[in-house]
PDB file of C-alpha atoms in Angstrom:
ATOM      1  CA  MET A 442      -3.263  -2.654-103.117  1.00 37.00           C
ATOM      2  CA  LEU A 443      -0.458  -0.189-102.351  1.00 35.00           C
ATOM      3  CA  LYS A 444      -2.860   1.960-100.345  1.00 42.00           C
ATOM      4  CA  SER A 445      -3.927  -0.977 -98.141  1.00 40.00           C
ATOM      5  CA  ILE A 446      -0.281  -2.002 -97.496  1.00 37.00           C
ATOM      6  CA  MET A 447       0.528   1.577 -96.421  1.00 39.00           C
ATOM      7  CA  THR A 448      -2.542   1.621 -94.142  1.00 39.00           C
ATOM      8  CA  VAL A 449      -1.560  -1.680 -92.489  1.00 39.00           C
ATOM      9  CA  ALA A 450       2.037  -0.425 -92.023  1.00 40.00           C
ATOM     10  CA  ALA A 451       0.813   2.854 -90.482  1.00 41.00           C
ATOM     11  CA  LEU A 452      -1.515   1.009 -88.088  1.00 42.00           C
ATOM     12  CA  GLY A 453       1.294  -1.362 -87.074  1.00 45.00           C
ATOM     13  CA  ALA A 454       3.646   1.545 -86.365  1.00 43.00           C
ATOM     14  CA  ALA A 455       0.990   3.275 -84.301  1.00 46.00           C
ATOM     15  CA  THR A 456       0.744   0.304 -81.926  1.00 46.00           C
ATOM     16  CA  LEU A 457       4.503   0.043 -81.252  1.00 47.00           C
ATOM     17  CA  PRO A 458       5.604   1.245 -77.820  1.00 47.00           C
ATOM     18  CA  VAL A 459       7.215   4.650 -77.866  1.00 48.00           C
ATOM     19  CA  ALA A 460      10.684   4.680 -76.353  1.00 48.00           C
ATOM     20  CA  GLY A 461      11.022   7.697 -74.129  1.00 46.00           C
ATOM     21  CA  PRO A 462      13.258   8.728 -71.305  1.00 56.00           C
ATOM     22  CA  ALA A 463      13.112   6.420 -68.323  1.00 60.00           C
ATOM     23  CA  ILE A 464      11.577   8.002 -65.264  1.00 70.00           C
ATOM     24  CA  ALA A 465      13.570   8.192 -62.045  1.00 70.00           C
ATOM     25  CA  ALA A 466      12.006   7.375 -58.706  1.00 73.00           C
ATOM     26  CA  PRO A 467      11.180  10.516 -56.701  1.00 83.00           C
ATOM     27  CA  LEU A 468      13.886  11.759 -54.366  1.00 86.00           C
ATOM     28  CA  SER A 469      11.567  11.159 -51.405  1.00 89.00           C
ATOM     29  CA  THR A 470      12.068   7.390 -51.891  1.00 91.00           C
ATOM     30  CA  TRP A 471      15.710   7.994 -50.906  1.00 94.00           C
ATOM     31  CA  HIS A 472      14.970  10.021 -47.756  1.00 95.00           C
ATOM     32  CA  GLY A 473      16.679   8.585 -44.694  1.00 96.00           C
ATOM     33  CA  THR A 474      20.091   7.934 -43.218  1.00 97.00           C
ATOM     34  CA  PHE A 475      22.750   5.788 -44.857  1.00 97.00           C
ATOM     35  CA  VAL A 476      25.916   4.667 -43.064  1.00 97.00           C
ATOM     36  CA  TRP A 477      29.251   3.289 -44.284  1.00 95.00           C
ATOM     37  CA  GLU A 478      31.552   2.051 -41.537  1.00 94.00           C
ATOM     38  CA  GLU A 479      34.967   1.997 -43.162  1.00 92.00           C
ATOM     39  CA  PRO A 480      37.451  -0.256 -41.320  1.00 90.00           C
ATOM     40  CA  LEU A 481      41.007   1.115 -41.288  1.00 88.00           C
ATOM     41  CA  GLY A 482      42.756  -1.756 -39.524  1.00 84.00           C
ATOM     42  CA  ARG A 483      44.418  -1.722 -36.127  1.00 84.00           C
ATOM     43  CA  VAL A 484      46.897   0.594 -34.417  1.00 82.00           C
ATOM     44  CA  GLY A 485      48.933   0.444 -31.213  1.00 79.00           C
ATOM     45  CA  GLY A 486      49.870  -3.146 -30.630  1.00 71.00           C
ATOM     46  CA  ALA A 487      50.878  -6.277 -32.417  1.00 71.00           C
ATOM     47  CA  GLY A 488      48.158  -7.936 -34.482  1.00 66.00           C
ATOM     48  CA  ALA A 489      44.918  -8.506 -32.605  1.00 71.00           C
ATOM     49  CA  ASP A 490      46.257  -6.587 -29.581  1.00 75.00           C
ATOM     50  CA  GLY A 491      45.899  -3.294 -31.464  1.00 81.00           C
ATOM     51  CA  VAL A 492      42.842  -1.065 -31.349  1.00 86.00           C
ATOM     52  CA  ALA A 493      40.456  -1.364 -34.317  1.00 87.00           C
ATOM     53  CA  ILE A 494      39.983   2.004 -36.023  1.00 90.00           C
ATOM     54  CA  PHE A 495      37.123   3.142 -38.256  1.00 93.00           C
ATOM     55  CA  VAL A 496      35.721   6.134 -40.093  1.00 94.00           C
ATOM     56  CA  THR A 497      31.937   6.343 -40.161  1.00 96.00           C
ATOM     57  CA  HIS A 498      30.490   8.066 -43.234  1.00 96.00           C
ATOM     58  CA  THR A 499      26.870   9.154 -42.704  1.00 97.00           C
ATOM     59  CA  LEU A 500      24.684  10.413 -45.558  1.00 97.00           C
ATOM     60  CA  THR A 501      21.416  12.067 -44.531  1.00 97.00           C
ATOM     61  CA  LEU A 502      18.797  12.749 -47.219  1.00 97.00           C
ATOM     62  CA  GLY A 503      15.553  14.644 -46.640  1.00 94.00           C
ATOM     63  CA  PRO A 504      14.267  17.544 -44.539  1.00 92.00           C
ATOM     64  CA  ALA A 505      16.436  16.556 -41.541  1.00 89.00           C
ATOM     65  CA  ALA A 506      19.561  17.267 -43.625  1.00 91.00           C
ATOM     66  CA  GLY A 507      19.097  21.034 -43.716  1.00 86.00           C
ATOM     67  CA  SER A 508      18.571  23.509 -46.526  1.00 87.00           C
ATOM     68  CA  THR A 509      19.850  21.329 -49.388  1.00 90.00           C
ATOM     69  CA  GLY A 510      18.194  18.135 -48.141  1.00 93.00           C
ATOM     70  CA  CYS A 511      21.568  16.366 -48.277  1.00 96.00           C
ATOM     71  CA  ARG A 512      24.374  16.179 -45.719  1.00 96.00           C
ATOM     72  CA  LEU A 513      27.474  13.978 -45.667  1.00 96.00           C
ATOM     73  CA  ASP A 514      29.496  13.573 -42.476  1.00 94.00           C
ATOM     74  CA  ALA A 515      32.663  11.521 -42.006  1.00 94.00           C
ATOM     75  CA  GLN A 516      33.925  11.057 -38.471  1.00 95.00           C
ATOM     76  CA  GLY A 517      36.387   8.712 -36.867  1.00 93.00           C
ATOM     77  CA  TYR A 518      40.114   8.101 -36.793  1.00 90.00           C
ATOM     78  CA  GLN A 519      41.804  11.421 -37.700  1.00 89.00           C
ATOM     79  CA  THR A 520      38.675  12.443 -39.638  1.00 89.00           C
ATOM     80  CA  ASP A 521      36.047  15.136 -39.033  1.00 89.00           C
ATOM     81  CA  LEU A 522      34.367  16.193 -42.285  1.00 89.00           C
ATOM     82  CA  HIS A 523      30.960  17.830 -42.778  1.00 90.00           C
ATOM     83  CA  VAL A 524      29.637  18.560 -46.280  1.00 91.00           C
ATOM     84  CA  LYS A 525      26.408  20.037 -47.610  1.00 93.00           C
ATOM     85  CA  CYS A 526      25.510  18.189 -50.758  1.00 95.00           C
ATOM     86  CA  THR A 527      22.755  17.806 -53.322  1.00 96.00           C
ATOM     87  CA  ALA A 528      20.990  14.597 -54.333  1.00 96.00           C
ATOM     88  CA  THR A 529      19.638  13.946 -57.820  1.00 95.00           C
ATOM     89  CA  PRO A 530      17.620  10.794 -58.580  1.00 94.00           C
ATOM     90  CA  GLU A 531      18.450   8.960 -61.839  1.00 93.00           C
ATOM     91  CA  MET A 532      16.503   5.747 -62.497  1.00 90.00           C
ATOM     92  CA  ASP A 533      17.295   3.334 -59.627  1.00 93.00           C
ATOM     93  CA  SER A 534      20.168   5.557 -58.439  1.00 95.00           C
ATOM     94  CA  VAL A 535      20.794   8.783 -56.608  1.00 96.00           C
ATOM     95  CA  VAL A 536      23.789  10.968 -57.488  1.00 97.00           C
ATOM     96  CA  ILE A 537      25.359  12.867 -54.612  1.00 97.00           C
ATOM     97  CA  LYS A 538      27.157  16.112 -55.518  1.00 95.00           C
ATOM     98  CA  LEU A 539      29.160  18.584 -53.481  1.00 93.00           C
ATOM     99  CA  TYR A 540      27.369  21.796 -52.545  1.00 92.00           C
ATOM    100  CA  LYS A 541      29.797  23.270 -50.021  1.00 87.00           C
ATOM    101  CA  PHE A 542      32.042  22.473 -47.086  1.00 80.00           C
ATOM    102  CA  ARG A 543      31.542  24.018 -43.657  1.00 74.00           C
ATOM    103  CA  PRO A 544      33.538  27.254 -43.182  1.00 71.00           C
ATOM    104  CA  THR A 545      36.255  25.570 -41.104  1.00 69.00           C
ATOM    105  CA  ASP A 546      36.922  22.826 -43.687  1.00 68.00           C
ATOM    106  CA  PRO A 547      39.283  23.568 -46.554  1.00 64.00           C
ATOM    107  CA  GLY A 548      37.506  23.414 -49.932  1.00 62.00           C
ATOM    108  CA  ARG A 549      38.218  20.265 -51.922  1.00 67.00           C
ATOM    109  CA  GLY A 550      36.447  20.941 -55.163  1.00 73.00           C
ATOM    110  CA  PRO A 551      33.940  23.192 -56.855  1.00 80.00           C
ATOM    111  CA  SER A 552      30.236  23.073 -56.143  1.00 85.00           C
ATOM    112  CA  GLY A 553      28.539  20.476 -58.342  1.00 90.00           C
ATOM    113  CA  THR A 554      31.426  17.981 -58.225  1.00 92.00           C
ATOM    114  CA  ARG A 555      30.045  14.430 -58.302  1.00 95.00           C
ATOM    115  CA  LEU A 556      30.948  12.669 -55.055  1.00 95.00           C
ATOM    116  CA  PHE A 557      29.339   9.252 -55.574  1.00 96.00           C
ATOM    117  CA  ARG A 558      26.323   7.313 -56.832  1.00 97.00           C
ATOM    118  CA  MET A 559      24.167   4.875 -54.865  1.00 97.00           C
ATOM    119  CA  THR A 560      22.083   2.350 -56.792  1.00 96.00           C
ATOM    120  CA  ARG A 561      19.371  -0.041 -55.654  1.00 95.00           C
ATOM    121  CA  THR A 562      19.991  -3.516 -57.075  1.00 94.00           C
ATOM    122  CA  GLU A 563      18.541  -6.940 -56.393  1.00 93.00           C
ATOM    123  CA  ASN A 564      21.681  -7.573 -54.307  1.00 91.00           C
ATOM    124  CA  GLY A 565      21.070  -4.500 -52.146  1.00 93.00           C
ATOM    125  CA  LEU A 566      22.414  -0.964 -52.137  1.00 96.00           C
ATOM    126  CA  MET A 567      25.574  -0.514 -54.238  1.00 97.00           C
ATOM    127  CA  THR A 568      27.825   2.561 -54.156  1.00 97.00           C
ATOM    128  CA  ARG A 569      30.282   3.792 -56.763  1.00 96.00           C
ATOM    129  CA  LEU A 570      32.615   6.457 -55.401  1.00 95.00           C
ATOM    130  CA  GLU A 571      33.678   9.210 -57.793  1.00 94.00           C
ATOM    131  CA  SER A 572      35.519  12.233 -56.360  1.00 91.00           C
ATOM    132  CA  TYR A 573      34.696  11.143 -52.783  1.00 90.00           C
ATOM    133  CA  GLY A 574      37.109   8.447 -51.770  1.00 86.00           C
ATOM    134  CA  PRO A 575      37.736   6.033 -48.966  1.00 86.00           C
ATOM    135  CA  THR A 576      39.860   7.276 -46.079  1.00 83.00           C
ATOM    136  CA  SER A 577      42.375   4.492 -46.626  1.00 78.00           C
ATOM    137  CA  ASP A 578      44.198   3.900 -49.908  1.00 77.00           C
ATOM    138  CA  MET A 579      43.269   0.238 -49.511  1.00 73.00           C
ATOM    139  CA  GLY A 580      39.541   0.969 -49.225  1.00 74.00           C
ATOM    140  CA  SER A 581      37.083  -0.129 -51.881  1.00 80.00           C
ATOM    141  CA  ARG A 582      35.766   2.418 -54.410  1.00 88.00           C
ATOM    142  CA  SER A 583      32.606   0.476 -55.227  1.00 92.00           C
ATOM    143  CA  GLY A 584      30.336  -2.154 -53.802  1.00 93.00           C
ATOM    144  CA  PRO A 585      27.916  -2.472 -50.871  1.00 95.00           C
ATOM    145  CA  LEU A 586      29.499   0.391 -48.907  1.00 95.00           C
ATOM    146  CA  PHE A 587      26.496   2.319 -47.507  1.00 96.00           C
ATOM    147  CA  ARG A 588      23.579   0.647 -45.754  1.00 95.00           C
ATOM    148  CA  ARG A 589      20.251   2.203 -44.787  1.00 95.00           C
ATOM    149  CA  ALA A 590      20.267   3.014 -41.092  1.00 94.00           C
ATOM    150  CA  GLY A 591      17.041   4.916 -40.770  1.00 75.00           C
TER     151      GLY A 591
END
């Protein structure tokens, strides 16, 4: 009797699903261009008479981004930043890390510093900024910041 109970228990355990590490989508599923147009308000005038100012953050992933396959550019009002980065897929997300700044930009952190994470959700693409921040102190650090542009 004991032998048959042990056999049934062993067979039951053999049919249970094995929990293993979840597999991330390949990086190629993230290839493309992602844009975040960060509004900074208005300058030069009272209220609606002022000029609307923006900073456009553009993330390019894939062969078009150069040797690391990842480039982050921020251009707009008092901003001109160009960063080589790396992209690492993790489940439904991609983690963007600093690789290096262009020679004319002052360094703002060591290579490998996590800049931000983008995640695909049922509500669209969500971004959580880490060491990379919005240009304005009033800017959001998470939410639907980047959108796929190509």
